[in-house]
Amino acid sequence: MFGITSDAVTGARGRHETVPRQVTHGGPVIADAATSAHTARVEDRTLALTFDDGPDPVWTPRILDALRRNHVHATFFVVGTQVVAHPELVRRIVAEGHQIGIHTFTHPDLARLAPWQRSLELRETQLAVAGAAGVTTALLRPPYSSENDALDDADWSVLKQADTAGYVTALTTQDAEDWQRPGADRIVARATPRGHAGQIVLMHDGGGDRSQTVAALNTLIPRLKTQDFRFATVGASVRMAGPVQRAGLGDHLQGLALIELLRAGDWTVWLLGVLLGVAGAISVLRAAVLVIAARRHRRRRTAGRGRSWGPPVTAPVSVIVPAYNESAGIEAAVRSLLASDHPVEIIVVDDGSTDGTADLVESLHLPGVRVIRQRNAGKPAALNTGLAVASCELVVMVDGDTVFAPDTVRTLVQPFADPGVGAVSGNAKVVNRGGLLGRWQHIEYVVSFNLDRRLFDLAECMPTVPGAVGAFRRRALFALGGVSDVTLAEDTDLTMALCRAGWRVVYEEGAVAWTEAPASLNALWRQRYRWCYGTLQAMWKHRGALVQRGAAGKLGRRGLVYLLLFQVLLPLLAPVVDVFALYGLLFLDPVRIIGLWLAFLLLQLLVGRYAFRLDGERPGPLWSLPLQQFAYRQLMYLVVIQSVFTAVAGSRLRWQRMERYGSLQAAVGAKAPGHDLPPQEPGSAHSAPYGRVPRQAPYGRPPQQAPYDPFHPLAPYDGLPQPPPHNGDRQPPPHNGFR
């Protein structure tokens, strides 16, 4: 990434008090600079042609061809980065009898570098030459150097350090100035000696277009030969004994390793650039698709398509609340359900809680609330128990850490007026959005989850009805054999199964529910890890939808492809953005990199602002979106990376545990942004005996059913003997046996 700057780019000449007089007025080849400096001049009628800044894949071969046609040997002062990029050209230079010299690794002004950087520049170039051609060289030409009388004190310090490292410095006596590209005739004129004195002529085989240099050589060499000039390498022109030697085995091996390492680095940078372009294109494409789909979804809804599904649905609804150690929020959840303006029966299935969840609900003596206790068997089993005892055809499933608005149930079941609708996804919102982590999750729910659901609804390929707020036809679930527990994302698995069975799954954005989000990064990691891994399991389980027709085909070719592209591949590419951003800030144009980052941030802000307006949310939390790029986003893509590697490694993931903090208690009786919550009843939430006890997340046990593909890495943990799953022909479990 270090460009070779023109020789015209040089600093002002400094003081030259320490430069010995014999060097200033001596010959162009300088030896023993650190001790007793002496110089050597080129023999009369001898020209040493030298070429800097190569090797170049275009111009160096053409210059070598011109030299071979004229039977002339020259000296090439090579740049290390070019040697690494084109080692075959260095081998050709040596094989054809030309001499190699060092021109540093990245072509800097050595006088402006620290001593350790100078040593590194010389050593790395020497190793590159040793690795490429198996030789080492004692010749050095510092970049931007010219004749002896141009040396200043800083240049002299460079030459003394180079002498200590074993180098002889070769300056020039005649500059063809081909770097200015004045035309072949001018280059020939400037390279022609004035008299019979020997010269070291400076030309270039790299660093730009050298077509004029090639043309000039074809004229200059024959002309000077007719004038009895001979051509030689720098070493031969001053009778220097063996400046180029065969490299030792250690240097050769180190050089080979250096070349391979740096070439791999070049490929890595190239690959990063490509992946960055792909990630950027996917991000822009996703933003455009989401906004266009959201606008169409909004127009369809306001035009009446989504608002009127048919005659109003007034049939009573069974609400199933699976609960495992939910004492921190179960009272708020149940009271909010009782406040519904739609007739409901509430079934709380206590799945072996150890914190008194069932006792708490029973002690409230709330009408229409039924408590069923069972041994701990997992969330799917609790849902199936609730389905078995439910008396209504329409069933709402809600987590025990979720609060409904009074109209949520009524709004949620209206799409069932369409007989083709099998499930409805509600609009889940974060209730504990006060801290920075809560704001970030609030943004994610509104911008990512809800915009995605509008797109899925429009494309008729909804992959997930969230466990926090979703409604189902009971007979549709029985036809599937109930809620499956073969994945860690039972809601996604169930939704995909409904789609494949021909049912339509829709999104009702007006059915709002508030759920408690993780309050720590560790808890968030565990939750999202389970979600992501469970989604991968469900995608693998239902991969057959890719080749099916009808509703199943829409799920496969639209929903699964979207999930794979934007929720798996894009997060896997996300680290590239961060790595390349850091690389660009250090080695590229930081202004351009920051400009690109700000452009993408602006795109996210615009999409976020639109999503907040669609959801009726105040845009205030969006101020934290820039900060989200430095912590939250990395956490999310690391979750995906870990989930994918877990799947590839064939590991079995257990249910993750997460503490709850009773945030729902504060929500009862309050107003969340844009929506009303049910009023708090006196003495209910905050006076509850278990109101502030942290608890474990739902379902601390692994799924209780044998995996559908036990030899595939995406199969769930299956450490316990398990009963066979329900199927479409079996009847639901009997209604007895529950307390």
Phi, psi and omega in degrees: 000358179271115179282155177266114183278149180301150179296345179289341183275090178226152179279172178293145182288134180266197180291152181227043183285333183268354181283121181300147181296324181294337176278316182300323182252016183260200181278169186284345180258119189243125179236161177053042183296331183278346182239264178249089187299137172215159185234168178223142179255157178283142180298155180299151179054031178236133177242128173255102177285128178234145183232126182255162166078005179262195000280147180248136185294340180264308192269328179299315177300323180291322177293319177297321177297317180296319179294321180293320179297328182261006177055051183235140173253145182224181179240130182247116175267108193262153175263134187301318180297326177286326176297316179297320182286329186223063182295334181296329178289324177296319178297321179293319180303312181292318182296330182270010172088009178274167182256148180250138173228164182267134177233030183072173186271320184238012177061048175268172171277105185299331181296340182261005181257157173290155181305320181293328178289323177298313180301319180295318179300316183287316183296317182293324178293317179299318178295321179298318178294318179297320179289325184282316188238355179074023180228160170238159183225148177260001182271136179225136168231110178295142176301147177068013176275162178219248183263172184300317185287357177268357181289136173243184185298322179294319178296322182294323176298325176296315182295323179292319178294321179295323178296319178300327179276359175099018183257147170253130185269132178245106176272199182232162173240345182213123183256116178289347179052036178291342178296340177277349183051059181277355185116151185298320182296318179294323178296317178299316181297318182285338179271349182279128181295150174261087184112202186254359182294144178290152185222149165255112187264129179267122173224182185223139173246006179211181178085009179155193180287116182245029179296324179292328177295316179299315180296321181294322180299319181295341176261315186297312187296309178300323182295313182289332176295325177291342178264017176068027171272144174248155182246139183210166174285168180300315181298316181290327183291337178244015179055046178272132185277113170050062177291337180249124183234161176291135182286147174290163183299319181297314179295321180296315180293318177298320179296318177299317179297318179299315181298313181295320180297314183288327176293322174298322176298319177298315178296323179297315178299318179297315180295319177301318179298317179295313181296324177298318177297319179296314180298318178296317180296318179295320180296314179294319178299316181296316180300316180295315181297316181296316182293316180297315179295320180296321178295316179295319178298319179294316180296319179296321180292314181290336178281352175110348184294317182268344185274333182235103181269350184146202177302146180303138177271115182242359181297145180296160186232138172268126179252119182257126180241096175287134186223126173228109182053054182255024186297336182293332185223002187295324181294316179299320180296312183294317180296324178294325178292321178295333180280004182297146176270018177233141181297128183222151162247136186249125181241110176263116180258107180277114188264062176071035180297150179246006183247013178081025181301309182296319179299320180298313181295318180295326182291342180284338180052050181273133179292144177078008180248124181245134180249127177240130179254141174214161175293151183301119182223001179103159184299314179304320179295321178296320178295318178296324175298315178297320178298322183295326184259355180294143182256356184250152178288325179265132185234132173252131177251131183218137178289156181286358178247029186233142178244134179262151167281161182302328184261007186296311182298312181300314180295323185294327186266356182298323178301344179289355170299334173276116184295345180275353181276126180254338181204153181228130175266134176267187185252099181275135180232154180276128180270324181265073184256020185287317181278176182296317179295321177296320178297317181297319178291324176300315177299317181296317180298315185285314188277308186278301186297311187286325174294320177299318182294324176297319177295313180298321179298316181294321182273359179056048181216041183300118182271341186216127164260114188297145179296339181289326183202102179205150180234150186216156167277127184298318182293329177294321179291320178297323179297334178272354184088021180086196182274123181281149178241027181274355175232167178274354177242076185296331180291318177293316179301314181296317181296315179297322178296320177297316178300316181291336177278359177100359179278149176267136178244126186237170180244127177246097186292341181280349179271093190263138173221148179251132182234153180274123180268158177304141185257004178218157180296324180295315179294321178297317179303311183296319180296310184290330176298316178294316179302310185294314180296319178297322177296318176300319177299313181296320178299318179293319181298321185256024180298337179298342179295341181299331184248008179271173179248176176067216183298322179296320178295324177296318177299315184291307187277345176251300186293309183293321178296320178297314179299317180296318185287312191260339181249356176238299185292316181298314175298328177293331177275345185302321178301332179301320181299315181292315181297314182291327178297314178296317179299316181294322179295328182274321191240342181252207180273106183297329179296317180293318180296315179296322178298318178295318180298317179295325179295316178292325177295319178297320177300316179296319180296318180295316178296317179297318179298320180293318179296320178296322179293321178296325183271001181069028182260148174290141185280002184309313183299345182294345177300334182275359182299316177301321179293332181299334183289344187255358180214302187294316182297319178297320179299317183293318182283333174293326175299314180296316180299315179296320180297316180295316180294324176299318180294315181295323181286347179081020180283160177249123185264130176274166174299137178269149182257148181212137179281150171246155188235012178071028181296333183294336181297320180288338182282331182294127181087356179258173176244120175276159184305120174085352184213152178264143174256159181296148181292152179276135176275143184303134174070017185270283193292304188287341179267001180296140185296337181245021193299335185235020184275119175299147182225171176278157179294163180303134164069080180279002179253158176291164176304150191256019183232147181299142182293150181288337179215084190294344181265357179264141183298340180274359175290146184284170175299136184222059186280349184241152172299141188223149178284160177292154181286160170291152174230179186295341182265348183272152177278154176296162181299153182294165185274357184263178176090005182245147176263000000 
